[in-house]
Tab-separated table of C-alpha atoms and ligand atoms in Angstrom:
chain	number	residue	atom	x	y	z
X	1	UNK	CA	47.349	90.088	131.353
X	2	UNK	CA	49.484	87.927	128.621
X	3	UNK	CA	51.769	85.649	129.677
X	4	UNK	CA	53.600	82.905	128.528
X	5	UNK	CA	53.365	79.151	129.352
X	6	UNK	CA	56.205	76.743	130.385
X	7	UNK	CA	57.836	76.208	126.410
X	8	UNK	CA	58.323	80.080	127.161
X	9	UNK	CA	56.357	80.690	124.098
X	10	UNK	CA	53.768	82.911	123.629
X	11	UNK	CA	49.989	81.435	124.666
X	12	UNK	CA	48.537	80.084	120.999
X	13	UNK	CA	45.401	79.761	122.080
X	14	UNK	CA	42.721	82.267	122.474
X	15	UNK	CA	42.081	80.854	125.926
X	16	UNK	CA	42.973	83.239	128.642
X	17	UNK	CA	43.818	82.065	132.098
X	18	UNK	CA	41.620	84.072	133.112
X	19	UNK	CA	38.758	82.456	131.576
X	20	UNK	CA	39.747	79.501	132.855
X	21	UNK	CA	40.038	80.121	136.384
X	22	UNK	CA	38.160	83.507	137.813
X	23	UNK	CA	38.554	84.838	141.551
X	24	UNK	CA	34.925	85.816	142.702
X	25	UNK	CA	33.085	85.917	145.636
X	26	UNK	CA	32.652	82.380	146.346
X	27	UNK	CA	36.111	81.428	145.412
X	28	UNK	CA	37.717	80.721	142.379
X	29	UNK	CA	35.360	79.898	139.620
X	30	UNK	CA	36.018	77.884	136.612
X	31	UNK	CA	33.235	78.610	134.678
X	32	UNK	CA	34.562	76.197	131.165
X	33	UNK	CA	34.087	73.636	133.600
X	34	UNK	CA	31.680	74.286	135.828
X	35	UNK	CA	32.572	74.435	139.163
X	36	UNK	CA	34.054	76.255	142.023
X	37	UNK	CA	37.373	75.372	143.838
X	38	UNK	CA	37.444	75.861	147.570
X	39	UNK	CA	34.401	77.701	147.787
X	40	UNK	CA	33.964	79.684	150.384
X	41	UNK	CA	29.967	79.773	149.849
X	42	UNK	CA	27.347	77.049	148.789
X	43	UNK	CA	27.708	76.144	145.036
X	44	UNK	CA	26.535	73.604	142.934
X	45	UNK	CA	29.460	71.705	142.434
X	46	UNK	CA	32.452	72.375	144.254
X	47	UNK	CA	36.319	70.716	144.032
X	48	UNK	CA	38.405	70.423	147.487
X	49	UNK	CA	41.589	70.685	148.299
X	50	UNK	CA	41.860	69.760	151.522
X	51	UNK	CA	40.309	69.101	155.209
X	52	UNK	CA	40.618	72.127	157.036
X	53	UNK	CA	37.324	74.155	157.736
X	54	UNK	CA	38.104	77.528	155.922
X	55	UNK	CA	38.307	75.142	152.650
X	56	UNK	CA	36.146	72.445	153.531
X	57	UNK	CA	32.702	74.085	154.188
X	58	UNK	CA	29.028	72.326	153.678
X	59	UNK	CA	25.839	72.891	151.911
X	60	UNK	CA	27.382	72.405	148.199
X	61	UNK	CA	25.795	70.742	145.710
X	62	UNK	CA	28.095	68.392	144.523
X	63	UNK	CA	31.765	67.511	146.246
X	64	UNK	CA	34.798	66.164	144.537
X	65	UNK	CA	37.834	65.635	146.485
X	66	UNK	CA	40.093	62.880	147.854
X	67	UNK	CA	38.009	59.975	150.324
X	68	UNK	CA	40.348	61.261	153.502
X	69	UNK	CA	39.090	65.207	152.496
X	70	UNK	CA	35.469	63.341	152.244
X	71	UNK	CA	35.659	61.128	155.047
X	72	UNK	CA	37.313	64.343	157.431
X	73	UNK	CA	34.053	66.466	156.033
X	74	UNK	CA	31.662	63.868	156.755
X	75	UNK	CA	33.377	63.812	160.959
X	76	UNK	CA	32.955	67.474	160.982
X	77	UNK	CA	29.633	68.221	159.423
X	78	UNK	CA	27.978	64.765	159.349
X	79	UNK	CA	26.505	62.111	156.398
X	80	UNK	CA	24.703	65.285	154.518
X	81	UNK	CA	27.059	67.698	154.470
X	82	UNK	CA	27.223	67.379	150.718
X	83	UNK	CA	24.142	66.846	148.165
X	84	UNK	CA	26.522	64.266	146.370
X	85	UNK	CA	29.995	63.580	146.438
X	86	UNK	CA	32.661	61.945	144.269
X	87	UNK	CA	35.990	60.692	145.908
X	88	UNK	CA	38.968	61.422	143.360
X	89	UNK	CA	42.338	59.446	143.636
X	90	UNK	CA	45.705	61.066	143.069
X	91	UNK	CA	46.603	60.969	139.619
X	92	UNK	CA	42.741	59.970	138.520
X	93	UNK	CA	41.844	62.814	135.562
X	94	UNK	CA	38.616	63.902	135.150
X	95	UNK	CA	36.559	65.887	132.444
X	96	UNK	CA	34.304	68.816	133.812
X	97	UNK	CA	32.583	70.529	130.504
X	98	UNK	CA	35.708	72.158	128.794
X	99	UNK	CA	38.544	71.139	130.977
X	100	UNK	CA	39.921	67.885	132.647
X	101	UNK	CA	41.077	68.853	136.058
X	102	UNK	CA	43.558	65.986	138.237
X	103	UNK	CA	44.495	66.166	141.672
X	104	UNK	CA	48.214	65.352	142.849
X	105	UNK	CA	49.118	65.582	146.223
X	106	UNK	CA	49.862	68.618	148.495
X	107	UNK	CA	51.843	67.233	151.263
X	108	UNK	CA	49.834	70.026	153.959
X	109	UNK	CA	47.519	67.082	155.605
X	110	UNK	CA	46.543	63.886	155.033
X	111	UNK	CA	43.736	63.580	151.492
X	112	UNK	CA	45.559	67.118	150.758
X	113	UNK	CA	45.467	67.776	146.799
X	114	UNK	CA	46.592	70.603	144.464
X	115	UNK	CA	44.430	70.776	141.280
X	116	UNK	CA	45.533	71.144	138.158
X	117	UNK	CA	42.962	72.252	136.081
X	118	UNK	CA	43.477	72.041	132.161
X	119	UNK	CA	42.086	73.645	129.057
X	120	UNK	CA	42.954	73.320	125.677
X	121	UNK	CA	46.958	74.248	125.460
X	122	UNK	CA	46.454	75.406	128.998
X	123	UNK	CA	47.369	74.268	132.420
X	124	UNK	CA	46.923	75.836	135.742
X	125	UNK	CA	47.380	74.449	138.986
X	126	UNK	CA	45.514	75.686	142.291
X	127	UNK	CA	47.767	74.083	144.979
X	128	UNK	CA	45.897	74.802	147.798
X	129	UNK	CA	47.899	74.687	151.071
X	130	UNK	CA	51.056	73.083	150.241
X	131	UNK	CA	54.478	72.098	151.586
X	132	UNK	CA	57.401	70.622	150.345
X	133	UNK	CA	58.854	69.192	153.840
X	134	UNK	CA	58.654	65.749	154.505
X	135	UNK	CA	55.244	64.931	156.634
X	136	UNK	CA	55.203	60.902	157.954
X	137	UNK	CA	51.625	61.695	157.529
X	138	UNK	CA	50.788	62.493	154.228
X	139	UNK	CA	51.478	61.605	150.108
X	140	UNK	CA	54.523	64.175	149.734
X	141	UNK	CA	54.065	67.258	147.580
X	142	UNK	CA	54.200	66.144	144.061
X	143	UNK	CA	55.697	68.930	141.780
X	144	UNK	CA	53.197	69.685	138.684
X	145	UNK	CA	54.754	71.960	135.682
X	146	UNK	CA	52.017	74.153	134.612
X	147	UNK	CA	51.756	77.673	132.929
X	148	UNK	CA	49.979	79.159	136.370
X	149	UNK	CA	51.115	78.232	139.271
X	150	UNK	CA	48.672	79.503	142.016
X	151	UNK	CA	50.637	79.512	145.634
X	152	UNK	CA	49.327	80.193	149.019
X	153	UNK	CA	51.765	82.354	150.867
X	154	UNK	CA	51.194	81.821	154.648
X	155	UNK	CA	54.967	82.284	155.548
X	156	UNK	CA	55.454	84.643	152.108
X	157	UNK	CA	58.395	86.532	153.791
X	158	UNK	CA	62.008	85.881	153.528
X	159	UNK	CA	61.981	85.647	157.365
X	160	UNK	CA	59.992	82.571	157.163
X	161	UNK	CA	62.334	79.492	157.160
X	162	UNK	CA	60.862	76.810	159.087
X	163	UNK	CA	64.054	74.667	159.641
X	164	UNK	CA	64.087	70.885	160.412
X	165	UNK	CA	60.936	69.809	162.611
X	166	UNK	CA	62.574	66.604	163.476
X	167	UNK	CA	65.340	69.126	165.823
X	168	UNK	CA	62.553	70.721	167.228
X	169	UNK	CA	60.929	67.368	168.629
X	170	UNK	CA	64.495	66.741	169.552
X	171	UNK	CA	64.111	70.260	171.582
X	172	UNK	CA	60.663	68.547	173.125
X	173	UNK	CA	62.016	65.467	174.338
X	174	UNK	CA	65.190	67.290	175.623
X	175	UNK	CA	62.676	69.357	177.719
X	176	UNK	CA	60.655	66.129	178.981
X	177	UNK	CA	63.966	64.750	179.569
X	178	UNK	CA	65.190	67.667	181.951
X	179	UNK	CA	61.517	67.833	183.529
X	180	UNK	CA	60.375	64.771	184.298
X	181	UNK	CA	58.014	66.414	187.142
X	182	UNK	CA	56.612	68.646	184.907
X	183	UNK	CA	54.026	67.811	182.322
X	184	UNK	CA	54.168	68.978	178.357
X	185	UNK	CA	51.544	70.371	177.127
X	186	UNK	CA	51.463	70.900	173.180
X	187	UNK	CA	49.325	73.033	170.971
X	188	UNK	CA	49.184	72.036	167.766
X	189	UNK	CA	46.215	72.428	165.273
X	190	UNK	CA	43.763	69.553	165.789
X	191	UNK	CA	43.723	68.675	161.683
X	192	UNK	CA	47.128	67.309	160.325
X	193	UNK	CA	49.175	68.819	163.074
X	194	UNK	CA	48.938	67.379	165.977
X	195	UNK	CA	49.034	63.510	164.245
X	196	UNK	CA	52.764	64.870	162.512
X	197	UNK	CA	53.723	65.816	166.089
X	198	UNK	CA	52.786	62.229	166.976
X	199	UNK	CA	54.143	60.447	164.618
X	200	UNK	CA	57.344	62.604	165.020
X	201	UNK	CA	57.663	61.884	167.941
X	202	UNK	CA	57.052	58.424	167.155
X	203	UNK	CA	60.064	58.435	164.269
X	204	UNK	CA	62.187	60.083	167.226
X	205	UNK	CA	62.042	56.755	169.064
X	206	UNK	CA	59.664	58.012	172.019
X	207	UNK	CA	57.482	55.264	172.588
X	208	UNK	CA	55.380	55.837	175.661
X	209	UNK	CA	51.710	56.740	175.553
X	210	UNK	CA	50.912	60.241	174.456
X	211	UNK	CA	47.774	61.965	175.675
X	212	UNK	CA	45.016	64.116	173.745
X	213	UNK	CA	42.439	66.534	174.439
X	214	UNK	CA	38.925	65.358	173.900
X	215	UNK	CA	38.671	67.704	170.917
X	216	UNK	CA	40.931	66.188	168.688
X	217	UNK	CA	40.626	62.577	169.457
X	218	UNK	CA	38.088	61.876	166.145
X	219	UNK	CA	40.151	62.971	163.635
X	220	UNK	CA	43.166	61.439	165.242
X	221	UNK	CA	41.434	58.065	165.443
X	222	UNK	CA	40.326	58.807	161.621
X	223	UNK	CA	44.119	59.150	160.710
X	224	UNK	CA	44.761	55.809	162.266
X	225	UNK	CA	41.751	54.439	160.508
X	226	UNK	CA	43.663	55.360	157.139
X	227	UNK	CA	47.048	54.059	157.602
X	228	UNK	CA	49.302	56.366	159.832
X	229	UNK	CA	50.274	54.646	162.331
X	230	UNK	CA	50.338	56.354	165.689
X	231	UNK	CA	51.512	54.095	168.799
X	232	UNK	CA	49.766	54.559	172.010
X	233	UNK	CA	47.214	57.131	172.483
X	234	UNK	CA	45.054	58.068	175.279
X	235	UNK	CA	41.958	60.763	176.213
X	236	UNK	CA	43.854	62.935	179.167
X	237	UNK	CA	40.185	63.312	180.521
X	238	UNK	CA	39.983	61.401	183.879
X	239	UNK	CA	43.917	60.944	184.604
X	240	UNK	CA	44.886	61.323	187.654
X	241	UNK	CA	47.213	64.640	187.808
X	242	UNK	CA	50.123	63.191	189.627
X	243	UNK	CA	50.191	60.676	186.889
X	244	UNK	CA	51.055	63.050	184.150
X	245	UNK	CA	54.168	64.134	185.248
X	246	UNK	CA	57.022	63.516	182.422
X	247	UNK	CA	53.966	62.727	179.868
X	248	UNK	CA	53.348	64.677	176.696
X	249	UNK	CA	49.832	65.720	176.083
X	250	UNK	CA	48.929	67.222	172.298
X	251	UNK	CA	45.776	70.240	172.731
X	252	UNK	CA	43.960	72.254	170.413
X	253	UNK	CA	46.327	76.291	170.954
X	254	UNK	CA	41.893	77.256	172.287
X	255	UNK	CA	42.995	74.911	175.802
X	256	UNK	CA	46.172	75.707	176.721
X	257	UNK	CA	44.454	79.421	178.203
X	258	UNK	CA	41.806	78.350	179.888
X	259	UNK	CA	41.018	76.323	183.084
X	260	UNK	CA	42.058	72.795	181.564
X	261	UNK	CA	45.298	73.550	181.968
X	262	UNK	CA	45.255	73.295	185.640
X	263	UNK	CA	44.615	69.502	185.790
X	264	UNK	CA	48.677	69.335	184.579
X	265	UNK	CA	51.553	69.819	187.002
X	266	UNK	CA	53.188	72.415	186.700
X	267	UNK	CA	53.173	72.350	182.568
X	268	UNK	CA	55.569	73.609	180.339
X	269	UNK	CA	53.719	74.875	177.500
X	270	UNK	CA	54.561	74.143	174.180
X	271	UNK	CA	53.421	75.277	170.601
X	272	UNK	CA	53.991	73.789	167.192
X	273	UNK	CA	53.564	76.310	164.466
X	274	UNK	CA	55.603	77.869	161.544
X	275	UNK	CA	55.007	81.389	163.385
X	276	UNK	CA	57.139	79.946	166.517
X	277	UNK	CA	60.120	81.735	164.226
X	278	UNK	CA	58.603	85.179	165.366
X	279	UNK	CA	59.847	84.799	169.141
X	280	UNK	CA	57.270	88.141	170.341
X	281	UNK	CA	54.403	86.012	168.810
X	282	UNK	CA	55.481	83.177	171.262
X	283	UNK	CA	56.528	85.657	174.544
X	284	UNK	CA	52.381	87.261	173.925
X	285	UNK	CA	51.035	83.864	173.613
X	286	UNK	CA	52.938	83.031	177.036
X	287	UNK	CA	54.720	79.889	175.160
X	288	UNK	CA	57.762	78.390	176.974
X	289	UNK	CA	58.955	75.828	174.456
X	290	UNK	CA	58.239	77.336	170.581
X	291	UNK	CA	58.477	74.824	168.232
X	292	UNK	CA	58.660	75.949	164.660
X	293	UNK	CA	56.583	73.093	162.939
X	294	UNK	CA	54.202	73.803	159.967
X	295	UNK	CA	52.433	72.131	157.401
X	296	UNK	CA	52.943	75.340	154.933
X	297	UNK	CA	55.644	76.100	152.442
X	298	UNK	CA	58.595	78.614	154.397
X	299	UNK	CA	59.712	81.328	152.255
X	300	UNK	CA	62.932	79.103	150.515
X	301	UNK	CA	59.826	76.045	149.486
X	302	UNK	CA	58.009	78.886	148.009
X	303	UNK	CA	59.958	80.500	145.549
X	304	UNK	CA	61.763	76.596	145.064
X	305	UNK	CA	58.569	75.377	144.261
X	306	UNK	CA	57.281	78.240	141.784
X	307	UNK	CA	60.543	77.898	140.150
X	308	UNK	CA	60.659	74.361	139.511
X	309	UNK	CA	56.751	74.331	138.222
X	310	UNK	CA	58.440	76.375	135.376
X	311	UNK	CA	55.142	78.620	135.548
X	312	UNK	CA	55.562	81.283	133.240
X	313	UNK	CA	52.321	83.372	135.135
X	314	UNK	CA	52.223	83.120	139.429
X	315	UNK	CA	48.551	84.428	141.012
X	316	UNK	CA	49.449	84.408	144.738
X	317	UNK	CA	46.799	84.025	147.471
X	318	UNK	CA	45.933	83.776	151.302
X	319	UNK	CA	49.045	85.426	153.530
X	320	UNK	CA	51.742	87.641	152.770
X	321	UNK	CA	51.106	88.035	149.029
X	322	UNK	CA	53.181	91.328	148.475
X	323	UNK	CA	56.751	90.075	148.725
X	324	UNK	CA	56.155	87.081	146.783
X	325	UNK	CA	54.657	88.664	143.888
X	326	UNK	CA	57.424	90.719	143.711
X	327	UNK	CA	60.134	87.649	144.133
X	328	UNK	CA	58.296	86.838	141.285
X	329	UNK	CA	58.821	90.046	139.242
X	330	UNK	CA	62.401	89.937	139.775
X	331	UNK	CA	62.439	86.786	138.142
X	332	UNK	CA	60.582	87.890	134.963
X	333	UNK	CA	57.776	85.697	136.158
X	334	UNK	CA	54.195	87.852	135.909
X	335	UNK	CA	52.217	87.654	139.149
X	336	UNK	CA	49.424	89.099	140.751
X	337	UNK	CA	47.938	88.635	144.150
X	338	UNK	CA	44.466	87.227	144.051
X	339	UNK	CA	42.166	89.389	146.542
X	340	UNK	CA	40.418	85.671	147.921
X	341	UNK	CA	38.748	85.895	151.256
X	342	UNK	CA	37.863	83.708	154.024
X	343	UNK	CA	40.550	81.616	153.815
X	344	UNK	CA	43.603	81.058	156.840
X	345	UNK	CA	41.072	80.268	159.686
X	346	UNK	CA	41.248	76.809	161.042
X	347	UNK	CA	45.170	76.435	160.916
X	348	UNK	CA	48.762	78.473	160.887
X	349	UNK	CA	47.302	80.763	158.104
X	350	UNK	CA	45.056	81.786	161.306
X	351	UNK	CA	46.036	85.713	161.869
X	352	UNK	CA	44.146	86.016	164.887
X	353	UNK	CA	46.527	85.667	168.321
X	354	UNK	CA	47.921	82.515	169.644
X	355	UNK	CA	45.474	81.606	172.060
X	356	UNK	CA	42.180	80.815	169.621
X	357	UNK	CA	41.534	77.920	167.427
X	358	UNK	CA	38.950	77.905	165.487
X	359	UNK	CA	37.758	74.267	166.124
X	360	UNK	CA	36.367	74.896	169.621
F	1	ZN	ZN1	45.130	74.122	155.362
C-alpha cells in the first residue's frame, strides 16, 4: 500500500507503515520496537491501552501503560499479573528499539490512552477505544495528527449518533421522578460506565445515595481512590426491599435477568449503552428505559476525528469496519480494515445479546 503522510507528500522514507505496525495473531506487532499493542496473547512486552478485559489480559512479560490501566489490571488479575510493569504518563515519550511511542489520552475510561507510535518520518497512532464526548470521568480525547490513524469502529454506521448523555440522565431522573414506588435498576458496564452514570447523575444535581451491585463495587471504589469524585455510594446487598423504592441502583447488564432482580420493587429497568439507539435491541433485551450512553466514538466523532488527525492512510478495526473504510475512500483517504480478533468483549463493542456481561 503507498500512502501519503499529513504534509500530503509522498512518504520519503523507505519505512513502510507496515513495517512499523503489523496485525498478527497476537495483536498488532511492532516489531522496530519490540513489542505488541493490546495483545490478545502472552508476549514479552506488551503496551496497553486501556482497562477493559478484551485489551487488558495477563501473563505478559513486560506491561507499559498508564498507573489507572495498571492499578485496574492488578484488581482484576492480582499483584502478578504482569512479569514487570512500567506506568507511562500522558504526554511522557518513550524509546522502544527503533521507535519512540507516547500515549495521549482516549477519553473511553479512566487511564485510557491512544498510542502514537513513531519511526523515522513516520507517525501512527493506535487509538484504542476512543471517544470524543465529554466523560466527568476521564482526561478528554486529545486529538494527535499522524500519517495513520488506526480507529475502532464500534458504532461505524451512519445510524450511530449517540446524542447528549446528559438528556438521557435527564430521561432517568424524569422516570424516578414519576415512580417514586418503583425502583431503577441500571445496567451499565461495570468498567468506566457505570462511574460516568454516577457522576452524571451527580453533575445533574441528584444527590441522594446511589446503590451498586456487589460486582462492581472494586473498581468503583478504585475510581474514587483516583480522583473522581462520586457522592454517596452504597452495596444494595442486605437493603431492605421496601427501602429501595424511588432509589437508583447501577448493575452489571449479567443481573438485571436473573433472580437478583426480585429483591427490587417493582423495577423499571434501565440500560446505558450506545446500542440503546437500535430500539429492537432494547424491546429483546426487555429494557423499559434505553438510555443511549457510550464511551465509544458515534458515527459523526468518527469520521470528525479521522478528519481532523489529517491522516493521509486510516486501518480500521473492531466493529463495523466496512462503511467506514469506505467514508474513508470517498474522501481520498486510503483505508483498510484490519482483520484483529478478540477484541469487543467486556464492554458496548460486546456483540453478544443484551443480557451477558462478560465480567460475571
Ligand atoms: Zn474499551
Amino acid at each position: 500500500m503507498t500512502g501519503k503522510n499529513r504534509r500530503n507528500t509522498p512518504y520519503i522514507t523507505d519505512m513502510r507503515p507496515q513495517d512499523i505496525l503489523m496485525p498478527v495473531a497476537t495483536g498488532l506487532c511492532c516489531k522496530p520496537g519490540g513489542f505488541h499493542i493490546d495483545p490478545v496473547r502472552p508476549v514479552e512486552r506488551a503496551v496497553i491501552t486501556h482497562g477493559h478485559s478484551d485489551h487488558a489480559r495477563p501473563g505478559h512479560g513486560a506491561v507499559l501503560a498508564t498507573q489507572e490501566t495498571l492499578g485496574m489490571m492488578r484488581l482484576r488479575y492480582g499483584d502478578n499479573f504482569a512479569g514487570s510493569t512500567q506506568a507511562v504518563a500522558y504526554g511522557e515519550k518513550i524509546k522502544l528499539g527503533d521507535v519512540t511511542i507516547q500515549f495521549h489520552p482516549a477519553g473511553h475510561v479512566l487511564g485510557s490512552a491512544q498510542i502514537a507510535v513513531s519511526c523515522k518520518d513516520t507517525c501512527i497512532v493506535a487509538s484504542g477505544d476512543y471517544k470524543d464526548a465529554p466523560d466527568p470521568t476521564c482526561a478528554p480525547f486529545e486529538l494527535v495528527p499522524c500519517d495513520v490513524f488506526i480507529t475502532e469502529a464500534t458504532f461505524g454506521l451512519p445510524v450511530f449518533r449517540h446524542g447528549n448523555a446528559a438528556d438521557e440522565i435527564r430521561k432517568l431522573l424524569a422516570s424516578v421522578a414519576l415512580f417514586p414506588e418503583r425502583a431503577h435498576l441500571v445496567s451499565a458496564y461495570s468498567l468506566g460506565k457505570a462511574q460516568r452514570v454516577i457522576a452524571l447523575l451527580r453533575a445533574a444535581g441528584y444527590d441522594a445515595p446511589i446503590y451498586l451491585h456487589g460486582a462492581m463495587e472494586k473498581i468503583t471504589r478504585y475510581y474514587e481512590n483516583r480522583g473522581v469524585a462520586l457522592g454517596e455510594l452504597r452495596l444494595v446487598k442486605g437493603v431492605k426491599k421496601a427501602d429501595l423504592a424511588g432509589t437508583i441502583t447501577l448493575a452489571p447488564p449479567s443481573a438485571t435477568s436473573d433472580i437478583w432482580t426480585r429483591r427490587f420493587p417493582d423495577p423499571v429497568t434501565a440500560f446505558a449503552s450506545g446500542w440503546m439507539r437500535v430500539r429492537a435491541r432494547a424491546r429483546q433485551g426487555g429494557v423499559e428505559l434505553p438510555l443511549v450512553i457510550s464511551d465509544h466514538a458515534d458515527w459523526d466523532g468518527l469520521t470528525a476525528t479521522i478528519e481532523a488527525t489529517g491522516a493521509g492512510e486510516v486501518w480500521v478495526t473492531h466493529g463495523q469496519e466496512d462503511a467506514l473504510v469506505h467514508w474513508c475512500k470517498t474522501r481520498g483517504l486510503a483505508a483498510r480494515p484490519l482483520d484483529l480478533v478478540g477484541y469487543g468483549e467486556e464492554d458496548e463493542g460486546d456483540a453478544r445479546p443484551i443480557g451477558e456481561d462478560a465480567e460475571t
